[in-house]
CSV table of C-alpha atoms and ligand atoms in Angstrom, one decimal:
chain,number,residue,atom,x,y,z
A,1,MET,CA,20.2,45.4,31.0
A,2,LEU,CA,16.9,47.2,31.6
A,3,ARG,CA,15.0,46.2,34.7
A,4,ASN,CA,11.2,45.8,34.8
A,5,ILE,CA,10.8,49.2,36.4
A,6,ASP,CA,12.9,51.0,33.9
A,7,THR,CA,11.0,49.4,31.1
A,8,HIS,CA,7.8,50.6,32.7
A,9,LYS,CA,9.1,54.2,33.0
A,10,MET,CA,10.4,54.0,29.4
A,11,ASN,CA,6.9,52.9,28.1
A,12,ILE,CA,5.3,55.8,29.9
A,13,LEU,CA,7.7,58.3,28.3
A,14,MET,CA,7.1,56.8,24.9
A,15,GLU,CA,3.4,57.1,25.3
A,16,GLN,CA,3.6,60.7,26.4
A,17,ASN,CA,6.1,62.0,23.8
A,18,GLU,CA,6.3,61.1,20.2
A,19,GLU,CA,9.9,62.4,19.9
A,20,ALA,CA,11.0,60.3,22.9
A,21,ARG,CA,9.3,57.3,21.4
A,22,GLN,CA,11.3,57.6,18.2
A,23,ILE,CA,14.6,58.2,20.0
A,24,ILE,CA,14.1,55.3,22.4
A,25,ASN,CA,13.1,53.0,19.5
A,26,GLN,CA,16.3,53.9,17.7
A,27,LEU,CA,18.4,53.3,20.8
A,28,LEU,CA,16.8,49.9,21.4
A,29,GLU,CA,17.4,48.9,17.7
A,30,ASN,CA,20.9,50.1,18.0
A,31,HIS,CA,21.5,48.2,21.2
A,32,GLN,CA,20.0,45.0,19.6
A,33,THR,CA,22.3,45.4,16.6
A,34,ILE,CA,25.4,45.9,18.8
A,35,VAL,CA,24.6,42.7,20.8
A,36,SER,CA,24.0,40.7,17.6
A,37,SER,CA,27.3,41.9,16.0
A,38,ILE,CA,29.4,41.3,19.1
A,39,SER,CA,28.0,37.8,19.6
A,40,HIS,CA,28.5,37.0,15.9
A,41,GLU,CA,32.1,38.3,16.0
A,42,ILE,CA,32.9,36.2,19.0
A,43,ARG,CA,31.0,33.1,17.8
A,44,ASN,CA,33.1,32.7,14.6
A,45,PRO,CA,36.6,32.6,16.2
A,46,LEU,CA,35.2,30.5,19.0
A,47,ALA,CA,34.0,27.9,16.5
A,48,LEU,CA,37.5,27.9,14.9
A,49,ILE,CA,39.2,27.4,18.3
A,50,SER,CA,36.8,24.6,19.1
A,51,SER,CA,37.4,22.8,15.8
A,52,SER,CA,41.2,23.2,16.1
A,53,LEU,CA,41.1,21.8,19.6
A,54,GLN,CA,39.0,18.9,18.4
A,55,LEU,CA,41.5,18.2,15.7
A,56,VAL,CA,44.4,18.3,18.2
A,57,GLU,CA,42.4,15.8,20.3
A,58,THR,CA,41.9,13.4,17.4
A,59,ARG,CA,45.6,13.5,16.3
A,60,HIS,CA,47.0,13.4,19.9
A,61,PRO,CA,44.5,11.5,22.0
A,62,ASN,CA,46.9,11.8,25.0
A,63,VAL,CA,46.1,15.4,25.3
A,64,LYS,CA,42.9,14.5,27.0
A,65,ASN,CA,44.9,13.5,30.0
A,66,PHE,CA,46.6,16.8,30.2
A,67,TYR,CA,45.7,18.9,33.2
A,68,GLY,CA,43.1,21.5,32.3
A,69,TRP,CA,42.2,20.1,28.9
A,70,LYS,CA,38.7,18.9,29.8
A,71,GLN,CA,37.9,22.1,31.7
A,72,ALA,CA,39.0,24.2,28.6
A,73,MET,CA,36.8,22.2,26.3
A,74,GLU,CA,33.8,22.6,28.7
A,75,ASP,CA,34.5,26.3,29.0
A,76,ILE,CA,34.4,26.7,25.2
A,77,ASP,CA,31.1,24.8,25.1
A,78,PHE,CA,29.7,27.0,27.8
A,79,MET,CA,30.7,30.1,25.9
A,80,ARG,CA,28.9,28.8,22.8
A,81,GLN,CA,25.8,28.1,24.8
A,82,LEU,CA,26.0,31.6,26.4
A,83,LEU,CA,26.3,33.2,23.0
A,84,ASP,CA,23.4,31.2,21.6
A,85,GLU,CA,21.2,32.1,24.5
A,86,LEU,CA,22.3,35.7,24.4
A,87,SER,CA,21.2,36.0,20.7
A,88,LEU,CA,17.9,34.3,21.5
A,89,PHE,CA,17.4,36.8,24.4
A,90,ASN,CA,18.4,39.7,22.1
A,91,ASN,CA,15.6,38.7,19.6
A,92,GLY,CA,13.1,37.5,22.2
A,93,SER,CA,10.7,40.4,21.7
A,94,THR,CA,10.5,39.9,17.9
A,95,VAL,CA,7.5,37.7,17.4
A,96,ARG,CA,6.9,36.0,14.0
A,97,PRO,CA,3.3,35.0,14.4
A,98,GLY,CA,1.6,32.1,12.7
A,99,VAL,CA,-1.4,29.9,13.4
A,100,PHE,CA,-0.7,26.5,14.9
A,101,SER,CA,-2.2,23.7,17.0
A,102,ILE,CA,-1.1,24.1,20.7
A,103,GLU,CA,-2.0,20.5,21.3
A,104,GLN,CA,0.4,19.3,18.6
A,105,LEU,CA,3.2,21.6,19.8
A,106,LEU,CA,2.9,20.5,23.4
A,107,LYS,CA,2.6,16.9,22.5
A,108,ASN,CA,5.8,17.0,20.4
A,109,ILE,CA,7.6,18.7,23.2
A,110,ALA,CA,6.3,16.1,25.7
A,111,ILE,CA,7.5,13.3,23.5
A,112,SER,CA,11.0,14.6,23.0
A,113,PHE,CA,11.4,15.6,26.7
A,114,ALA,CA,10.1,12.2,27.8
A,115,ILE,CA,12.8,10.5,25.7
A,116,SER,CA,15.6,12.8,27.0
A,117,VAL,CA,14.4,12.1,30.6
A,118,ASN,CA,14.3,8.3,30.0
A,119,GLU,CA,17.7,8.3,28.4
A,120,GLN,CA,19.4,10.1,31.2
A,121,ASP,CA,17.7,9.2,34.4
A,122,ALA,CA,15.1,6.5,35.1
A,123,SER,CA,14.3,8.0,38.5
A,124,ILE,CA,12.6,11.1,37.1
A,125,GLU,CA,9.0,10.6,36.4
A,126,PHE,CA,7.5,12.8,33.6
A,127,SER,CA,3.8,13.1,32.9
A,128,SER,CA,1.8,15.3,30.6
A,129,LYS,CA,-1.9,16.3,30.5
A,130,ILE,CA,-2.7,17.9,27.2
A,131,PRO,CA,-6.4,18.0,26.3
A,132,THR,CA,-7.6,17.8,22.7
A,133,ASP,CA,-9.7,21.0,22.9
A,134,LEU,CA,-6.9,23.5,23.0
A,135,GLY,CA,-7.6,24.7,19.5
A,136,ASP,CA,-5.4,26.9,17.3
A,137,PHE,CA,-3.2,29.6,18.6
A,138,THR,CA,-1.7,32.6,16.9
A,139,GLY,CA,1.8,33.2,18.0
A,140,ASP,CA,5.5,32.4,17.4
A,141,ARG,CA,5.6,28.6,17.5
A,142,LEU,CA,9.4,28.3,17.8
A,143,LYS,CA,9.7,30.9,20.6
A,144,LEU,CA,6.9,29.3,22.6
A,145,GLU,CA,8.5,26.0,22.2
A,146,GLN,CA,11.7,27.5,23.6
A,147,VAL,CA,9.8,28.8,26.6
A,148,VAL,CA,8.3,25.4,27.5
A,149,LEU,CA,11.6,23.6,26.9
A,150,ASN,CA,13.4,26.1,29.2
A,151,LEU,CA,10.8,25.4,32.0
A,152,LEU,CA,11.1,21.7,31.6
A,153,ARG,CA,14.9,21.8,31.6
A,154,ASN,CA,14.9,23.9,34.8
A,155,ALA,CA,12.5,21.4,36.4
A,156,LYS,CA,14.9,18.6,35.5
A,157,ASP,CA,17.9,20.6,37.0
A,158,ALA,CA,15.9,21.3,40.1
A,159,ILE,CA,15.1,17.6,40.7
A,160,GLY,CA,18.5,16.2,40.6
A,161,GLU,CA,18.3,12.5,41.7
A,162,SER,CA,14.6,11.7,41.7
A,163,GLY,CA,11.2,13.3,41.6
A,164,SER,CA,8.4,14.1,39.2
A,165,ILE,CA,7.7,16.7,36.5
A,166,SER,CA,4.3,17.4,34.9
A,167,LEU,CA,3.3,19.5,31.9
A,168,SER,CA,-0.3,20.4,31.6
A,169,ALA,CA,-2.5,22.8,29.6
A,170,ALA,CA,-6.1,24.1,29.6
A,171,ARG,CA,-8.1,26.5,27.5
A,172,HIS,CA,-10.5,28.8,29.3
A,173,ALA,CA,-12.8,31.4,27.8
A,174,ASP,CA,-10.2,33.9,26.7
A,175,ALA,CA,-6.9,32.4,27.7
A,176,LEU,CA,-4.6,29.4,27.3
A,177,HIS,CA,-3.0,28.1,30.5
A,178,ILE,CA,0.3,26.1,30.4
A,179,THR,CA,1.8,24.8,33.6
A,180,VAL,CA,5.1,23.1,34.4
A,181,LYS,CA,5.2,21.6,37.8
A,182,ASP,CA,8.1,19.8,39.6
A,183,THR,CA,8.9,18.3,42.9
A,184,GLY,CA,12.5,19.6,42.9
A,185,CYS,CA,14.5,21.7,45.3
A,186,GLY,CA,12.1,24.7,45.2
A,187,ILE,CA,13.0,28.4,45.2
A,188,PRO,CA,13.6,30.5,48.3
A,189,GLU,CA,11.0,33.3,48.6
A,190,ASP,CA,13.5,36.1,48.3
A,191,ARG,CA,14.6,34.9,44.9
A,192,LEU,CA,11.1,34.4,43.4
A,193,GLU,CA,11.1,37.7,41.3
A,194,SER,CA,14.8,38.1,40.7
A,195,ILE,CA,15.1,34.7,38.9
A,196,PHE,CA,13.4,36.3,35.9
A,197,GLU,CA,16.3,38.9,35.6
A,198,PRO,CA,18.9,38.3,32.9
A,199,PHE,CA,22.1,36.6,34.0
A,200,ARG,CA,20.6,35.7,37.3
A,201,THR,CA,21.6,32.1,38.0
A,202,TYR,CA,22.2,29.9,41.0
A,203,LYS,CA,23.7,27.0,39.1
A,204,PRO,CA,27.5,26.6,38.6
A,205,GLU,CA,27.0,26.1,34.9
A,206,GLY,CA,24.0,28.3,34.4
A,207,THR,CA,23.6,31.3,32.1
A,208,GLY,CA,20.7,32.8,33.9
A,209,LEU,CA,19.0,33.7,30.6
A,210,GLY,CA,16.4,31.0,30.4
A,211,LEU,CA,13.7,32.6,32.5
A,212,ALA,CA,14.5,36.2,31.3
A,213,LEU,CA,14.1,35.0,27.7
A,214,SER,CA,10.9,33.1,28.6
A,215,ARG,CA,9.3,36.2,30.3
A,216,GLN,CA,10.4,38.3,27.3
A,217,ILE,CA,8.7,35.9,24.8
A,218,ILE,CA,5.5,35.6,26.9
A,219,THR,CA,5.3,39.3,27.4
A,220,ALA,CA,5.7,39.8,23.6
A,221,HIS,CA,2.6,37.6,23.3
A,222,ASN,CA,0.8,39.8,25.8
A,223,GLY,CA,0.8,37.0,28.3
A,224,THR,CA,2.2,36.5,31.8
A,225,ILE,CA,4.5,33.9,33.3
A,226,SER,CA,4.7,33.5,37.1
A,227,VAL,CA,6.0,31.1,39.7
A,228,GLU,CA,4.8,29.6,42.9
A,229,SER,CA,7.3,27.6,44.9
A,230,LYS,CA,8.2,26.2,48.3
A,231,GLU,CA,11.8,25.4,49.2
A,232,GLY,CA,12.3,21.7,49.5
A,233,GLU,CA,8.9,20.9,48.0
A,234,GLY,CA,8.9,22.0,44.4
A,235,SER,CA,7.9,24.7,42.0
A,236,THR,CA,5.0,25.5,39.6
A,237,PHE,CA,5.6,27.8,36.6
A,238,SER,CA,2.3,29.1,35.1
A,239,ILE,CA,1.9,30.7,31.7
A,240,VAL,CA,-1.2,32.5,30.7
A,241,LEU,CA,-1.6,33.5,27.0
A,242,PRO,CA,-4.6,35.6,25.8
A,243,ILE,CA,-6.3,34.0,22.9
B,301,LIG,N1,12.0,24.7,38.5
B,301,LIG,C1,12.9,25.3,39.2
B,301,LIG,N2,13.1,24.9,40.5
B,301,LIG,C2,14.0,25.5,41.3
B,301,LIG,N3,14.7,26.6,40.9
B,301,LIG,C3,14.5,27.1,39.6
B,301,LIG,C4,13.6,26.5,38.8
B,301,LIG,N4,13.6,27.2,37.6
B,301,LIG,C5,14.5,28.2,37.8
B,301,LIG,N5,15.0,28.1,39.0
B,301,LIG,C6,16.0,29.1,39.5
B,301,LIG,O1,16.1,30.2,38.7
B,301,LIG,C7,17.4,30.5,38.2
B,301,LIG,C8,17.3,31.1,36.8
B,301,LIG,O2,16.9,30.2,35.9
B,301,LIG,P1,17.2,30.4,34.3
B,301,LIG,O3,16.9,31.8,34.0
B,301,LIG,O4,16.6,29.3,33.5
B,301,LIG,O5,18.8,30.3,34.3
B,301,LIG,P2,19.8,29.0,34.5
B,301,LIG,O6,18.9,27.8,34.3
B,301,LIG,O7,20.8,29.1,33.4
B,301,LIG,O8,20.3,29.1,35.9
B,301,LIG,C9,18.1,29.1,38.3
B,301,LIG,O9,19.5,29.3,38.4
B,301,LIG,C10,17.4,28.5,39.5
B,301,LIG,O10,18.1,28.9,40.7
B,302,LIG,MG1,17.5,27.5,32.8
C-alpha cells in the first residue's frame, strides 16, 4: 500500500513529467484491477463454502456444538467483511458525483444509527445536531454515507459499555463541516496519524480499512478528515468539505 508520503512524491513526479504521469496512471489502474479480480475470485468460493456450511448446520444442528464450528463460521464472516471493505477501499477514489441535500443524508444516517444503538445497547446515548441550512452538496452520496457510518461505528466500538456519541454539521462560507464526537476510550497520541493507514487496527475483529477508506473518499472530494483525541476521555473526528 502506498503511504501518504509516497503518494505525495508520486504526484510531484506526475506533475513534472507527462510520460511518468501516463505510466503511473496505467500502473494504478492495473493495481486496482488486480485487487478487484482477486477479491472477486475469493468472494465466490467463499460464498459457496458459507452456504454449504449453513446447509450442514440446518441438516445436522448438533454440529453447532462441535469444537471450532462457531469460530470457523465467524472467520468466514470476517473474510467476507474484509473482502467487502477491500473492494470499497479499492474504489474509494472513484467519485460518482451528484447533487443532494446534506441535511437529508445526515438525518437518514442519524435515524438508522439511533435505531441500531437503541436495539443493541440502552446505555449509549446518541444525539445529532443537523441544521436546516446545510443546502445542497455536489459529491458521491453513497461514499459520503459510508464515511459517516464508519465514524459512527468506530465511536460505538470505542464506547463499549456506556457513553455518548454526537453527530453534528454546519455550513460556513465555503465549506461544510461534519463532526462525530464520542466519549469512548480515546486514542493514544502516537497512534493519531497511523490509524488512517490501511490495515491498521487495534481491535481483535477489526479490518483497519474504515478510516483509510474514509480519508480516501474525503480526499477525493478535495476535503480533509482529522482527529482530536485524549486517551480515556474520547475522540472527535472532523470532516471539512469544500463547497
Ligand atoms: N472513535 C474512536 N475512538 C477510539 N479509537 C478509534 C476511534 N476510531 C478509530 N479508532 C482507532 O483506529 C483504528 C482504525 O480504525 P478503522 O480504520 O475504522 O479500522 P477498524 O475499525 O476495523 O479497527 C481502530 O482499530 C481504533 O484503534
Ligand atoms: Mg472501523
